[in-house]
Amino acid sequence: MNERLRSALVQRGLTVDEVAAACEVDPKTASRWMAGRVPHRRHRWTVANLLKIDEAYLWPETGQRTSRLGAAESELVDTYVNRASVPRDIWMSLLSGAVKQIDVLVFSGTFFAQTNPHITRMLQERAQAGVRVRLCFGDPEGDAVRIRGREEGIGDTLAAKIRASLTYYRDLVGYPGCEVRLHDTTLYTSIFRYDHHLMANPHIWGLPASANPLLQLRRTPGGEWFERYGASFDAVWSTARPWAPDRQEQYHHGQD
């Protein structure tokens, strides 16, 4: 019996069925974890994040395995064949669990709002709790967006998608703890950083971001992937300009 896991569930008031639902597995599988079986790395991360407890505490035996892995591999929580295949619950868990920072670097990031109709309110709530929120979208008037649209074969559609996406975030402009900026850089990777967790969505030429692979990372001692992607966000952010919604964007938002 994994007494640490059992005790953590009791303290949080959670059931085995709720853990199974969060991990999208059969309750019998979650019961085996209670009985002592070690879950897959992805499921260990999900359970630890759900319980707000370090994974190494719940499964100390995995620490020895990790030490034999390279630092980069220990940062890798999971991989997805494309961004669209990432379960919505993971995005929601990362967002609601952030306590220090939420950073988003995309061109349009349409899915970010479409999969979560309460995204603005949730970001405002995290900001009220002391989280620094920084959203960085492609400049619809910039060269980088124009080139990317041509490469994807959609022309000016990408710029239009960005303008539509931005309307969801107009209430964040000027909101304490929140910033929205526009960048005009070649975007090699879409980045979503939540404290010590990061989703890196590398871009493949000619394909939309949703069709490209995604790496789920966590910050670990000696790891480089997380730090490099984090530094990449900061570099783009430093060159981006603040976004100020114009009257036309507000008008269209009111008509939706």
PDB file of N, CA, C and O in Angstrom, residues 56-97:
ATOM      1  N   ALA A  56       8.223  13.298  -5.977  1.00  0.00           N
ATOM      2  CA  ALA A  56       9.245  12.475  -5.319  1.00  0.00           C
ATOM      3  C   ALA A  56       8.799  12.018  -3.936  1.00  0.00           C
ATOM      4  O   ALA A  56       9.252  10.982  -3.435  1.00  0.00           O
ATOM      5  N   TYR A  57       7.908  12.790  -3.299  1.00  0.00           N
ATOM      6  CA  TYR A  57       7.393  12.384  -1.995  1.00  0.00           C
ATOM      7  C   TYR A  57       6.426  11.215  -2.140  1.00  0.00           C
ATOM      8  O   TYR A  57       6.449  10.269  -1.335  1.00  0.00           O
ATOM      9  N   LEU A  58       5.575  11.280  -3.161  1.00  0.00           N
ATOM     10  CA  LEU A  58       4.588  10.221  -3.352  1.00  0.00           C
ATOM     11  C   LEU A  58       5.218   8.927  -3.847  1.00  0.00           C
ATOM     12  O   LEU A  58       4.779   7.835  -3.488  1.00  0.00           O
ATOM     13  N   TRP A  59       6.245   9.042  -4.695  1.00  0.00           N
ATOM     14  CA  TRP A  59       6.910   7.870  -5.261  1.00  0.00           C
ATOM     15  C   TRP A  59       8.428   8.041  -5.151  1.00  0.00           C
ATOM     16  O   TRP A  59       9.110   8.305  -6.153  1.00  0.00           O
ATOM     17  N   PRO A  60       8.977   7.935  -3.941  1.00  0.00           N
ATOM     18  CA  PRO A  60      10.421   8.159  -3.748  1.00  0.00           C
ATOM     19  C   PRO A  60      11.290   7.190  -4.539  1.00  0.00           C
ATOM     20  O   PRO A  60      12.432   7.505  -4.868  1.00  0.00           O
ATOM     21  N   GLU A  61      10.726   6.020  -4.861  1.00  0.00           N
ATOM     22  CA  GLU A  61      11.528   5.034  -5.601  1.00  0.00           C
ATOM     23  C   GLU A  61      11.844   5.486  -7.016  1.00  0.00           C
ATOM     24  O   GLU A  61      12.776   4.981  -7.641  1.00  0.00           O
ATOM     25  N   THR A  62      11.071   6.447  -7.535  1.00  0.00           N
ATOM     26  CA  THR A  62      11.341   6.923  -8.897  1.00  0.00           C
ATOM     27  C   THR A  62      12.539   7.856  -8.939  1.00  0.00           C
ATOM     28  O   THR A  62      13.077   8.124 -10.005  1.00  0.00           O
ATOM     29  N   GLY A  63      12.963   8.368  -7.789  1.00  0.00           N
ATOM     30  CA  GLY A  63      14.116   9.267  -7.753  1.00  0.00           C
ATOM     31  C   GLY A  63      15.378   8.595  -8.232  1.00  0.00           C
ATOM     32  O   GLY A  63      16.195   9.196  -8.933  1.00  0.00           O
ATOM     33  N   GLN A  64      15.570   7.320  -7.873  1.00  0.00           N
ATOM     34  CA  GLN A  64      16.763   6.598  -8.313  1.00  0.00           C
ATOM     35  C   GLN A  64      16.753   6.402  -9.817  1.00  0.00           C
ATOM     36  O   GLN A  64      17.780   6.498 -10.472  1.00  0.00           O
ATOM     37  N   ARG A  65      15.573   6.147 -10.381  1.00  0.00           N
ATOM     38  CA  ARG A  65      15.486   5.980 -11.829  1.00  0.00           C
ATOM     39  C   ARG A  65      15.845   7.286 -12.532  1.00  0.00           C
ATOM     40  O   ARG A  65      16.587   7.303 -13.501  1.00  0.00           O
ATOM     41  N   THR A  66      15.308   8.386 -11.996  1.00  0.00           N
ATOM     42  CA  THR A  66      15.564   9.683 -12.614  1.00  0.00           C
ATOM     43  C   THR A  66      17.036  10.032 -12.576  1.00  0.00           C
ATOM     44  O   THR A  66      17.570  10.608 -13.519  1.00  0.00           O
ATOM     45  N   SER A  67      17.714   9.692 -11.485  1.00  0.00           N
ATOM     46  CA  SER A  67      19.126  10.042 -11.367  1.00  0.00           C
ATOM     47  C   SER A  67      19.969   9.348 -12.427  1.00  0.00           C
ATOM     48  O   SER A  67      21.045   9.804 -12.761  1.00  0.00           O
ATOM     49  N   ARG A  68      19.475   8.228 -12.944  1.00  0.00           N
ATOM     50  CA  ARG A  68      20.223   7.515 -13.978  1.00  0.00           C
ATOM     51  C   ARG A  68      19.913   8.054 -15.364  1.00  0.00           C
ATOM     52  O   ARG A  68      20.540   7.657 -16.352  1.00  0.00           O
ATOM     53  N   LEU A  69      18.919   8.919 -15.453  1.00  0.00           N
ATOM     54  CA  LEU A  69      18.575   9.523 -16.733  1.00  0.00           C
ATOM     55  C   LEU A  69      19.368  10.798 -16.935  1.00  0.00           C
ATOM     56  O   LEU A  69      19.867  11.400 -15.988  1.00  0.00           O
ATOM     57  N   GLY A  70      19.469  11.243 -18.157  1.00  0.00           N
ATOM     58  CA  GLY A  70      20.092  12.532 -18.401  1.00  0.00           C
ATOM     59  C   GLY A  70      19.217  13.638 -17.862  1.00  0.00           C
ATOM     60  O   GLY A  70      18.016  13.470 -17.694  1.00  0.00           O
ATOM     61  N   ALA A  71      19.814  14.786 -17.581  1.00  0.00           N
ATOM     62  CA  ALA A  71      19.055  15.899 -17.021  1.00  0.00           C
ATOM     63  C   ALA A  71      17.912  16.301 -17.937  1.00  0.00           C
ATOM     64  O   ALA A  71      16.815  16.618 -17.482  1.00  0.00           O
ATOM     65  N   ALA A  72      18.173  16.281 -19.249  1.00  0.00           N
ATOM     66  CA  ALA A  72      17.134  16.685 -20.194  1.00  0.00           C
ATOM     67  C   ALA A  72      15.953  15.722 -20.140  1.00  0.00           C
ATOM     68  O   ALA A  72      14.795  16.143 -20.155  1.00  0.00           O
ATOM     69  N   GLU A  73      16.229  14.417 -20.064  1.00  0.00           N
ATOM     70  CA  GLU A  73      15.137  13.454 -20.058  1.00  0.00           C
ATOM     71  C   GLU A  73      14.315  13.553 -18.782  1.00  0.00           C
ATOM     72  O   GLU A  73      13.110  13.345 -18.790  1.00  0.00           O
ATOM     73  N   SER A  74      14.961  13.897 -17.663  1.00  0.00           N
ATOM     74  CA  SER A  74      14.214  14.026 -16.418  1.00  0.00           C
ATOM     75  C   SER A  74      13.291  15.227 -16.441  1.00  0.00           C
ATOM     76  O   SER A  74      12.343  15.307 -15.665  1.00  0.00           O
ATOM     77  N   GLU A  75      13.556  16.204 -17.324  1.00  0.00           N
ATOM     78  CA  GLU A  75      12.668  17.356 -17.464  1.00  0.00           C
ATOM     79  C   GLU A  75      11.402  17.010 -18.225  1.00  0.00           C
ATOM     80  O   GLU A  75      10.394  17.695 -18.105  1.00  0.00           O
ATOM     81  N   LEU A  76      11.463  15.969 -19.013  1.00  0.00           N
ATOM     82  CA  LEU A  76      10.374  15.634 -19.928  1.00  0.00           C
ATOM     83  C   LEU A  76       9.278  14.863 -19.204  1.00  0.00           C
ATOM     84  O   LEU A  76       9.457  13.712 -18.813  1.00  0.00           O
ATOM     85  N   VAL A  77       8.132  15.508 -19.016  1.00  0.00           N
ATOM     86  CA  VAL A  77       7.002  14.859 -18.374  1.00  0.00           C
ATOM     87  C   VAL A  77       6.264  13.972 -19.368  1.00  0.00           C
ATOM     88  O   VAL A  77       5.923  12.832 -19.078  1.00  0.00           O
ATOM     89  N   ASP A  78       6.037  14.509 -20.571  1.00  0.00           N
ATOM     90  CA  ASP A  78       5.317  13.743 -21.586  1.00  0.00           C
ATOM     91  C   ASP A  78       5.504  14.402 -22.943  1.00  0.00           C
ATOM     92  O   ASP A  78       5.948  15.557 -23.038  1.00  0.00           O
ATOM     93  N   THR A  79       5.184  13.663 -23.986  1.00  0.00           N
ATOM     94  CA  THR A  79       5.208  14.195 -25.349  1.00  0.00           C
ATOM     95  C   THR A  79       3.866  13.883 -26.004  1.00  0.00           C
ATOM     96  O   THR A  79       3.209  12.894 -25.673  1.00  0.00           O
ATOM     97  N   TYR A  80       3.469  14.756 -26.931  1.00  0.00           N
ATOM     98  CA  TYR A  80       2.212  14.572 -27.654  1.00  0.00           C
ATOM     99  C   TYR A  80       2.481  14.720 -29.144  1.00  0.00           C
ATOM    100  O   TYR A  80       3.272  15.573 -29.558  1.00  0.00           O
ATOM    101  N   VAL A  81       1.819  13.898 -29.931  1.00  0.00           N
ATOM    102  CA  VAL A  81       2.050  13.912 -31.369  1.00  0.00           C
ATOM    103  C   VAL A  81       1.644  15.255 -31.968  1.00  0.00           C
ATOM    104  O   VAL A  81       2.187  15.694 -32.979  1.00  0.00           O
ATOM    105  N   ASN A  82       0.696  15.925 -31.336  1.00  0.00           N
ATOM    106  CA  ASN A  82       0.327  17.275 -31.752  1.00  0.00           C
ATOM    107  C   ASN A  82      -0.327  17.981 -30.570  1.00  0.00           C
ATOM    108  O   ASN A  82      -0.758  17.336 -29.603  1.00  0.00           O
ATOM    109  N   ARG A  83      -0.402  19.304 -30.657  1.00  0.00           N
ATOM    110  CA  ARG A  83      -0.955  20.071 -29.542  1.00  0.00           C
ATOM    111  C   ARG A  83      -2.428  19.771 -29.318  1.00  0.00           C
ATOM    112  O   ARG A  83      -2.927  19.798 -28.192  1.00  0.00           O
ATOM    113  N   ALA A  84      -3.127  19.472 -30.396  1.00  0.00           N
ATOM    114  CA  ALA A  84      -4.562  19.208 -30.290  1.00  0.00           C
ATOM    115  C   ALA A  84      -4.871  17.977 -29.449  1.00  0.00           C
ATOM    116  O   ALA A  84      -5.997  17.830 -28.960  1.00  0.00           O
ATOM    117  N   SER A  85      -3.903  17.089 -29.274  1.00  0.00           N
ATOM    118  CA  SER A  85      -4.138  15.855 -28.523  1.00  0.00           C
ATOM    119  C   SER A  85      -3.892  16.008 -27.024  1.00  0.00           C
ATOM    120  O   SER A  85      -4.107  15.063 -26.271  1.00  0.00           O
ATOM    121  N   VAL A  86      -3.454  17.180 -26.578  1.00  0.00           N
ATOM    122  CA  VAL A  86      -3.249  17.407 -25.148  1.00  0.00           C
ATOM    123  C   VAL A  86      -4.615  17.506 -24.467  1.00  0.00           C
ATOM    124  O   VAL A  86      -5.438  18.336 -24.857  1.00  0.00           O
ATOM    125  N   PRO A  87      -4.890  16.692 -23.462  1.00  0.00           N
ATOM    126  CA  PRO A  87      -6.197  16.754 -22.790  1.00  0.00           C
ATOM    127  C   PRO A  87      -6.475  18.141 -22.213  1.00  0.00           C
ATOM    128  O   PRO A  87      -5.584  18.790 -21.663  1.00  0.00           O
ATOM    129  N   ARG A  88      -7.701  18.578 -22.339  1.00  0.00           N
ATOM    130  CA  ARG A  88      -8.095  19.898 -21.831  1.00  0.00           C
ATOM    131  C   ARG A  88      -7.828  20.012 -20.341  1.00  0.00           C
ATOM    132  O   ARG A  88      -7.469  21.082 -19.835  1.00  0.00           O
ATOM    133  N   ASP A  89      -8.011  18.904 -19.602  1.00  0.00           N
ATOM    134  CA  ASP A  89      -7.813  18.944 -18.153  1.00  0.00           C
ATOM    135  C   ASP A  89      -6.395  19.343 -17.774  1.00  0.00           C
ATOM    136  O   ASP A  89      -6.177  19.960 -16.724  1.00  0.00           O
ATOM    137  N   ILE A  90      -5.424  18.984 -18.610  1.00  0.00           N
ATOM    138  CA  ILE A  90      -4.048  19.353 -18.306  1.00  0.00           C
ATOM    139  C   ILE A  90      -3.864  20.861 -18.410  1.00  0.00           C
ATOM    140  O   ILE A  90      -3.254  21.500 -17.540  1.00  0.00           O
ATOM    141  N   TRP A  91      -4.411  21.451 -19.476  1.00  0.00           N
ATOM    142  CA  TRP A  91      -4.332  22.910 -19.611  1.00  0.00           C
ATOM    143  C   TRP A  91      -5.008  23.596 -18.434  1.00  0.00           C
ATOM    144  O   TRP A  91      -4.472  24.574 -17.872  1.00  0.00           O
ATOM    145  N   MET A  92      -6.179  23.119 -18.032  1.00  0.00           N
ATOM    146  CA  MET A  92      -6.913  23.726 -16.938  1.00  0.00           C
ATOM    147  C   MET A  92      -6.162  23.581 -15.621  1.00  0.00           C
ATOM    148  O   MET A  92      -6.117  24.513 -14.803  1.00  0.00           O
ATOM    149  N   SER A  93      -5.563  22.415 -15.404  1.00  0.00           N
ATOM    150  CA  SER A  93      -4.816  22.177 -14.169  1.00  0.00           C
ATOM    151  C   SER A  93      -3.602  23.088 -14.069  1.00  0.00           C
ATOM    152  O   SER A  93      -3.306  23.642 -13.009  1.00  0.00           O
ATOM    153  N   LEU A  94      -2.900  23.254 -15.177  1.00  0.00           N
ATOM    154  CA  LEU A  94      -1.726  24.123 -15.189  1.00  0.00           C
ATOM    155  C   LEU A  94      -2.121  25.566 -14.900  1.00  0.00           C
ATOM    156  O   LEU A  94      -1.460  26.265 -14.122  1.00  0.00           O
ATOM    157  N   LEU A  95      -3.203  26.011 -15.521  1.00  0.00           N
ATOM    158  CA  LEU A  95      -3.638  27.397 -15.352  1.00  0.00           C
ATOM    159  C   LEU A  95      -4.095  27.662 -13.923  1.00  0.00           C
ATOM    160  O   LEU A  95      -3.660  28.640 -13.287  1.00  0.00           O
ATOM    161  N   SER A  96      -4.944  26.806 -13.411  1.00  0.00           N
ATOM    162  CA  SER A  96      -5.492  27.034 -12.070  1.00  0.00           C
ATOM    163  C   SER A  96      -4.460  26.800 -10.978  1.00  0.00           C
ATOM    164  O   SER A  96      -4.590  27.334  -9.871  1.00  0.00           O
ATOM    165  N   GLY A  97      -3.411  26.022 -11.284  1.00  0.00           N
ATOM    166  CA  GLY A  97      -2.401  25.714 -10.272  1.00  0.00           C
ATOM    167  C   GLY A  97      -1.253  26.699 -10.197  1.00  0.00           C
ATOM    168  O   GLY A  97      -0.440  26.647  -9.273  1.00  0.00           O
TER     169      GLY A  97
END
